[in-house]
Structure formats: structure tokens, C-alpha cells
PDB file of C-alpha atoms in Angstrom:
ATOM      1  CA  UNK A   1      46.912 135.458 204.501  1.00 71.00           C
ATOM      2  CA  UNK A   2      44.990 134.544 201.388  1.00 76.00           C
ATOM      3  CA  UNK A   3      46.590 133.550 197.751  1.00 67.00           C
ATOM      4  CA  UNK A   4      44.891 135.541 195.442  1.00 70.00           C
ATOM      5  CA  UNK A   5      46.970 133.925 192.318  1.00 66.00           C
ATOM      6  CA  UNK A   6      49.838 132.169 192.353  1.00 62.00           C
ATOM      7  CA  UNK A   7      53.446 134.053 192.038  1.00 60.00           C
ATOM      8  CA  UNK A   8      54.350 134.713 188.136  1.00 61.00           C
ATOM      9  CA  UNK A   9      57.699 133.083 186.778  1.00 56.00           C
ATOM     10  CA  UNK A  10      59.964 135.949 187.783  1.00 56.00           C
ATOM     11  CA  UNK A  11      59.578 135.115 191.420  1.00 62.00           C
ATOM     12  CA  UNK A  12      60.628 131.696 191.349  1.00 73.00           C
ATOM     13  CA  UNK A  13      64.154 132.369 190.827  1.00 76.00           C
ATOM     14  CA  UNK A  14      64.201 134.884 193.691  1.00 74.00           C
ATOM     15  CA  UNK A  15      62.430 131.828 195.797  1.00 80.00           C
ATOM     16  CA  UNK A  16      65.057 129.462 194.988  1.00 83.00           C
ATOM     17  CA  UNK A  17      67.479 131.992 195.941  1.00 83.00           C
ATOM     18  CA  UNK A  18      66.125 132.423 199.200  1.00 83.00           C
ATOM     19  CA  UNK A  19      66.031 128.913 199.780  1.00 87.00           C
ATOM     20  CA  UNK A  20      69.561 128.312 198.775  1.00 89.00           C
ATOM     21  CA  UNK A  21      70.335 131.009 201.235  1.00 87.00           C
ATOM     22  CA  UNK A  22      68.243 129.523 204.128  1.00 89.00           C
ATOM     23  CA  UNK A  23      70.301 126.185 203.171  1.00 92.00           C
ATOM     24  CA  UNK A  24      73.582 127.715 203.219  1.00 90.00           C
ATOM     25  CA  UNK A  25      72.838 129.494 206.207  1.00 90.00           C
ATOM     26  CA  UNK A  26      71.457 126.112 208.233  1.00 92.00           C
ATOM     27  CA  UNK A  27      74.605 124.449 207.191  1.00 94.00           C
ATOM     28  CA  UNK A  28      77.003 127.169 208.735  1.00 92.00           C
ATOM     29  CA  UNK A  29      74.883 127.006 211.969  1.00 92.00           C
ATOM     30  CA  UNK A  30      75.155 123.075 212.059  1.00 94.00           C
ATOM     31  CA  UNK A  31      79.133 123.017 211.506  1.00 94.00           C
ATOM     32  CA  UNK A  32      79.895 126.648 213.369  1.00 92.00           C
ATOM     33  CA  UNK A  33      79.766 127.459 217.037  1.00 91.00           C
ATOM     34  CA  UNK A  34      76.389 129.761 217.799  1.00 89.00           C
ATOM     35  CA  UNK A  35      78.857 132.444 218.392  1.00 86.00           C
ATOM     36  CA  UNK A  36      80.831 132.103 214.989  1.00 90.00           C
ATOM     37  CA  UNK A  37      77.585 131.248 212.710  1.00 91.00           C
ATOM     38  CA  UNK A  38      76.068 134.639 212.356  1.00 89.00           C
ATOM     39  CA  UNK A  39      79.694 136.207 211.501  1.00 88.00           C
ATOM     40  CA  UNK A  40      80.142 133.583 209.074  1.00 89.00           C
ATOM     41  CA  UNK A  41      76.650 134.294 207.504  1.00 88.00           C
ATOM     42  CA  UNK A  42      77.411 138.046 207.432  1.00 85.00           C
ATOM     43  CA  UNK A  43      80.700 137.629 205.626  1.00 84.00           C
ATOM     44  CA  UNK A  44      79.610 134.870 203.181  1.00 85.00           C
ATOM     45  CA  UNK A  45      75.949 135.662 202.719  1.00 85.00           C
ATOM     46  CA  UNK A  46      75.253 139.252 203.559  1.00 81.00           C
ATOM     47  CA  UNK A  47      73.016 138.245 206.396  1.00 82.00           C
ATOM     48  CA  UNK A  48      73.711 140.222 209.358  1.00 82.00           C
ATOM     49  CA  UNK A  49      70.349 139.955 210.950  1.00 84.00           C
ATOM     50  CA  UNK A  50      71.645 136.968 213.642  1.00 86.00           C
ATOM     51  CA  UNK A  51      74.611 138.821 214.360  1.00 86.00           C
ATOM     52  CA  UNK A  52      74.549 139.798 218.611  1.00 87.00           C
ATOM     53  CA  UNK A  53      74.280 143.401 219.425  1.00 88.00           C
ATOM     54  CA  UNK A  54      77.591 143.138 221.308  1.00 89.00           C
ATOM     55  CA  UNK A  55      79.528 141.550 218.298  1.00 86.00           C
ATOM     56  CA  UNK A  56      78.382 144.574 216.498  1.00 85.00           C
ATOM     57  CA  UNK A  57      79.344 146.936 218.636  1.00 89.00           C
ATOM     58  CA  UNK A  58      82.687 145.211 219.330  1.00 88.00           C
ATOM     59  CA  UNK A  59      83.073 145.514 215.360  1.00 84.00           C
ATOM     60  CA  UNK A  60      81.897 149.123 215.308  1.00 86.00           C
ATOM     61  CA  UNK A  61      84.530 150.205 218.292  1.00 88.00           C
ATOM     62  CA  UNK A  62      87.474 148.414 216.435  1.00 89.00           C
ATOM     63  CA  UNK A  63      86.457 149.958 213.348  1.00 84.00           C
ATOM     64  CA  UNK A  64      85.955 146.938 211.487  1.00 82.00           C
ATOM     65  CA  UNK A  65      82.232 146.737 210.891  1.00 79.00           C
ATOM     66  CA  UNK A  66      82.896 147.012 207.363  1.00 74.00           C
ATOM     67  CA  UNK A  67      84.378 143.451 207.360  1.00 74.00           C
ATOM     68  CA  UNK A  68      80.381 142.520 207.953  1.00 75.00           C
ATOM     69  CA  UNK A  69      79.384 143.948 204.591  1.00 75.00           C
ATOM     70  CA  UNK A  70      79.592 141.953 201.400  1.00 74.00           C
ATOM     71  CA  UNK A  71      81.657 144.106 198.736  1.00 75.00           C
ATOM     72  CA  UNK A  72      83.798 143.350 195.526  1.00 78.00           C
ATOM     73  CA  UNK A  73      86.615 141.795 197.813  1.00 81.00           C
ATOM     74  CA  UNK A  74      84.458 138.611 198.220  1.00 85.00           C
ATOM     75  CA  UNK A  75      83.875 138.253 194.931  1.00 89.00           C
ATOM     76  CA  UNK A  76      87.989 138.598 193.976  1.00 88.00           C
ATOM     77  CA  UNK A  77      88.561 136.203 196.445  1.00 90.00           C
ATOM     78  CA  UNK A  78      86.162 133.800 194.984  1.00 92.00           C
ATOM     79  CA  UNK A  79      87.383 134.362 191.489  1.00 93.00           C
ATOM     80  CA  UNK A  80      91.048 134.164 192.371  1.00 93.00           C
ATOM     81  CA  UNK A  81      89.866 130.545 194.467  1.00 95.00           C
ATOM     82  CA  UNK A  82      88.256 129.425 191.483  1.00 96.00           C
ATOM     83  CA  UNK A  83      90.988 130.617 189.125  1.00 95.00           C
ATOM     84  CA  UNK A  84      93.711 128.574 190.969  1.00 96.00           C
ATOM     85  CA  UNK A  85      90.935 125.400 191.135  1.00 96.00           C
ATOM     86  CA  UNK A  86      90.769 125.680 187.355  1.00 96.00           C
ATOM     87  CA  UNK A  87      94.632 125.947 187.120  1.00 95.00           C
ATOM     88  CA  UNK A  88      95.067 122.868 189.563  1.00 96.00           C
ATOM     89  CA  UNK A  89      92.455 120.702 187.325  1.00 96.00           C
ATOM     90  CA  UNK A  90      94.050 121.948 184.108  1.00 95.00           C
ATOM     91  CA  UNK A  91      90.775 123.635 182.550  1.00 94.00           C
ATOM     92  CA  UNK A  92      90.994 125.175 179.365  1.00 92.00           C
ATOM     93  CA  UNK A  93      90.863 128.982 179.051  1.00 88.00           C
ATOM     94  CA  UNK A  94      87.323 128.863 177.905  1.00 89.00           C
ATOM     95  CA  UNK A  95      86.285 126.162 180.677  1.00 93.00           C
ATOM     96  CA  UNK A  96      87.826 128.587 183.214  1.00 93.00           C
ATOM     97  CA  UNK A  97      85.911 131.605 181.951  1.00 92.00           C
ATOM     98  CA  UNK A  98      82.469 129.777 182.013  1.00 94.00           C
ATOM     99  CA  UNK A  99      83.271 128.221 185.558  1.00 95.00           C
ATOM    100  CA  UNK A 100      84.535 131.330 186.868  1.00 95.00           C
ATOM    101  CA  UNK A 101      81.624 133.436 185.442  1.00 94.00           C
ATOM    102  CA  UNK A 102      78.862 130.957 186.343  1.00 95.00           C
ATOM    103  CA  UNK A 103      80.075 130.809 190.008  1.00 95.00           C
ATOM    104  CA  UNK A 104      80.199 134.461 190.355  1.00 94.00           C
ATOM    105  CA  UNK A 105      76.844 134.985 188.915  1.00 92.00           C
ATOM    106  CA  UNK A 106      75.650 132.415 191.230  1.00 91.00           C
ATOM    107  CA  UNK A 107      77.194 133.967 194.248  1.00 91.00           C
ATOM    108  CA  UNK A 108      75.768 137.599 193.212  1.00 89.00           C
ATOM    109  CA  UNK A 109      72.157 135.738 192.933  1.00 87.00           C
ATOM    110  CA  UNK A 110      72.424 134.255 196.259  1.00 87.00           C
ATOM    111  CA  UNK A 111      73.202 137.309 197.646  1.00 85.00           C
ATOM    112  CA  UNK A 112      70.358 139.135 196.609  1.00 79.00           C
ATOM    113  CA  UNK A 113      72.206 141.219 193.887  1.00 78.00           C
ATOM    114  CA  UNK A 114      73.995 143.571 196.245  1.00 80.00           C
ATOM    115  CA  UNK A 115      75.081 146.867 194.185  1.00 80.00           C
ATOM    116  CA  UNK A 116      79.009 146.437 195.206  1.00 82.00           C
ATOM    117  CA  UNK A 117      78.933 142.532 194.094  1.00 86.00           C
ATOM    118  CA  UNK A 118      77.050 143.344 190.909  1.00 86.00           C
ATOM    119  CA  UNK A 119      79.751 145.537 190.102  1.00 86.00           C
ATOM    120  CA  UNK A 120      82.654 143.545 191.080  1.00 88.00           C
ATOM    121  CA  UNK A 121      80.966 140.875 189.189  1.00 91.00           C
ATOM    122  CA  UNK A 122      80.272 142.365 186.255  1.00 90.00           C
ATOM    123  CA  UNK A 123      83.866 143.861 186.248  1.00 88.00           C
ATOM    124  CA  UNK A 124      85.267 140.284 186.441  1.00 90.00           C
ATOM    125  CA  UNK A 125      82.747 139.189 183.538  1.00 91.00           C
ATOM    126  CA  UNK A 126      84.231 142.057 181.399  1.00 89.00           C
ATOM    127  CA  UNK A 127      87.901 141.296 182.518  1.00 86.00           C
ATOM    128  CA  UNK A 128      87.232 137.174 182.022  1.00 89.00           C
ATOM    129  CA  UNK A 129      85.188 137.562 178.782  1.00 88.00           C
ATOM    130  CA  UNK A 130      88.136 138.478 176.783  1.00 82.00           C
ATOM    131  CA  UNK A 131      90.408 135.774 178.079  1.00 78.00           C
ATOM    132  CA  UNK A 132      89.519 133.068 175.408  1.00 75.00           C
ATOM    133  CA  UNK A 133      90.373 135.100 172.360  1.00 78.00           C
ATOM    134  CA  UNK A 134      93.420 136.673 174.460  1.00 78.00           C
ATOM    135  CA  UNK A 135      92.065 139.928 174.727  1.00 79.00           C
ATOM    136  CA  UNK A 136      92.639 142.294 177.531  1.00 79.00           C
ATOM    137  CA  UNK A 137      89.965 144.581 179.024  1.00 77.00           C
ATOM    138  CA  UNK A 138      91.103 147.694 180.875  1.00 82.00           C
ATOM    139  CA  UNK A 139      90.179 148.046 184.747  1.00 81.00           C
ATOM    140  CA  UNK A 140      88.789 151.463 184.006  1.00 85.00           C
ATOM    141  CA  UNK A 141      86.210 150.237 181.115  1.00 86.00           C
ATOM    142  CA  UNK A 142      84.874 147.644 183.251  1.00 87.00           C
ATOM    143  CA  UNK A 143      84.402 149.870 185.792  1.00 87.00           C
ATOM    144  CA  UNK A 144      82.230 152.420 183.607  1.00 89.00           C
ATOM    145  CA  UNK A 145      80.521 149.305 182.245  1.00 90.00           C
ATOM    146  CA  UNK A 146      79.515 148.212 185.219  1.00 89.00           C
ATOM    147  CA  UNK A 147      78.247 151.508 186.361  1.00 89.00           C
ATOM    148  CA  UNK A 148      76.108 151.984 183.122  1.00 91.00           C
ATOM    149  CA  UNK A 149      74.837 148.442 183.522  1.00 90.00           C
ATOM    150  CA  UNK A 150      73.519 149.182 187.357  1.00 86.00           C
ATOM    151  CA  UNK A 151      72.251 152.476 186.601  1.00 88.00           C
ATOM    152  CA  UNK A 152      70.134 150.687 183.901  1.00 89.00           C
ATOM    153  CA  UNK A 153      69.097 148.308 186.259  1.00 84.00           C
ATOM    154  CA  UNK A 154      67.855 150.773 189.240  1.00 84.00           C
ATOM    155  CA  UNK A 155      68.391 154.580 188.147  1.00 88.00           C
ATOM    156  CA  UNK A 156      67.876 155.609 191.802  1.00 87.00           C
ATOM    157  CA  UNK A 157      71.172 154.354 193.085  1.00 82.00           C
ATOM    158  CA  UNK A 158      72.892 157.212 191.575  1.00 81.00           C
ATOM    159  CA  UNK A 159      71.802 158.976 194.477  1.00 86.00           C
ATOM    160  CA  UNK A 160      72.435 156.599 197.166  1.00 86.00           C
ATOM    161  CA  UNK A 161      75.769 156.585 199.236  1.00 84.00           C
ATOM    162  CA  UNK A 162      76.328 152.940 199.101  1.00 79.00           C
ATOM    163  CA  UNK A 163      76.539 152.593 195.446  1.00 81.00           C
ATOM    164  CA  UNK A 164      78.739 155.882 195.488  1.00 85.00           C
ATOM    165  CA  UNK A 165      80.966 154.591 197.804  1.00 82.00           C
ATOM    166  CA  UNK A 166      81.411 151.105 195.890  1.00 79.00           C
ATOM    167  CA  UNK A 167      82.140 152.724 192.670  1.00 84.00           C
ATOM    168  CA  UNK A 168      84.587 155.294 194.587  1.00 86.00           C
ATOM    169  CA  UNK A 169      86.717 152.664 196.100  1.00 82.00           C
ATOM    170  CA  UNK A 170      86.803 151.127 192.537  1.00 81.00           C
ATOM    171  CA  UNK A 171      87.887 153.953 190.700  1.00 86.00           C
ATOM    172  CA  UNK A 172      90.702 154.277 193.670  1.00 87.00           C
ATOM    173  CA  UNK A 173      91.888 150.885 192.758  1.00 80.00           C
ATOM    174  CA  UNK A 174      91.849 151.205 189.073  1.00 80.00           C
ATOM    175  CA  UNK A 175      93.824 154.350 189.714  1.00 84.00           C
ATOM    176  CA  UNK A 176      96.455 152.883 191.931  1.00 84.00           C
ATOM    177  CA  UNK A 177      96.556 149.678 189.578  1.00 75.00           C
ATOM    178  CA  UNK A 178      97.893 152.176 187.259  1.00 68.00           C
ATOM    179  CA  UNK A 179     100.912 153.647 189.325  1.00 61.00           C
TER     180      UNK A 179
END
């Protein structure tokens, strides 16, 4: 392989995110057992490459394979954890919003901007951005904004089953929340 010219500035953040993913994966491998580290990497980083085939089969046969996929629940859990920590440290509403948004955007960036994570991050951002001004956002509106932004980013996602199911699940949660 020969370098023809150095990569542009666009690739540096992607390289930085890959480096953070590798470092996080190394920490998981160092701190967890060889059997648990790949599962933790799949749950936290979305990296399922090292999950052994027998474990994949066990997850598939038990109907829990979806636990190894990153989706909006991970973003919601992270946001709730951060909100609780900000409340414990008595951060102001504006600072709490900034901390949560910064961490969620960083998490989405580290996880290769997968559509379910981006959808949940955008929805959380819409809901959080009104908090410092005591404005309440509607869940349906935040879902629609997330759909529009994701389609602007990559229109081909309209025809992919993963994003369709992600938004269907999000719409079901919005409808259930209203009940």
C-alpha cells in the first residue's frame, strides 16, 4: 500500500472515533473475562465481530439477539444516568442540558453514527434543548425531526429495513406514551 496523498480533514474525526472505540475495547478486554468482553463491546460499542459463534447462537435461539444491537434504549439509559448525576451534583438546567447533549453526541460519534442511535440522540436533543427555557417538546415532533434529519443525511435509509423498524418502534413508543 502506498500513500498517494494524506487524508483530508474530514477523515481525522473518523480516525479519532475509531481510536476511541479501540481504546474502549482494550479496556473492556483488560477488565472483563474473555467470554464477557466481546458481549460488553457489542452492548456498549456496537462491535459484534468478536462475539463467539456459540454465544451468538445462544442469543438467537433464546430470542434475545436484539440485546446485542445498539438502539435508542442505550441512548435513553445513558441520558437518564447523566441526568441523575447532574442532579446529584446540582448542575443548573442549562449545564445539565449541555452535559447530556455533549455526551450523547459523543456516544453517537463513537458508535459510528448508527441510525437508531442517531434517531434517539436527535430526539433527546429536541426534548432537551427546550429545557433551559422551560419549553416542552412533543415526542412526535422530535421523532419527525429525527426522521427528516436522517433522510437528509442519507436518503437511502428510507428503503432500508433497519431504519424503518427503528422509526416504527419509535412511533409505537410515542403512541403508547400518549395513552
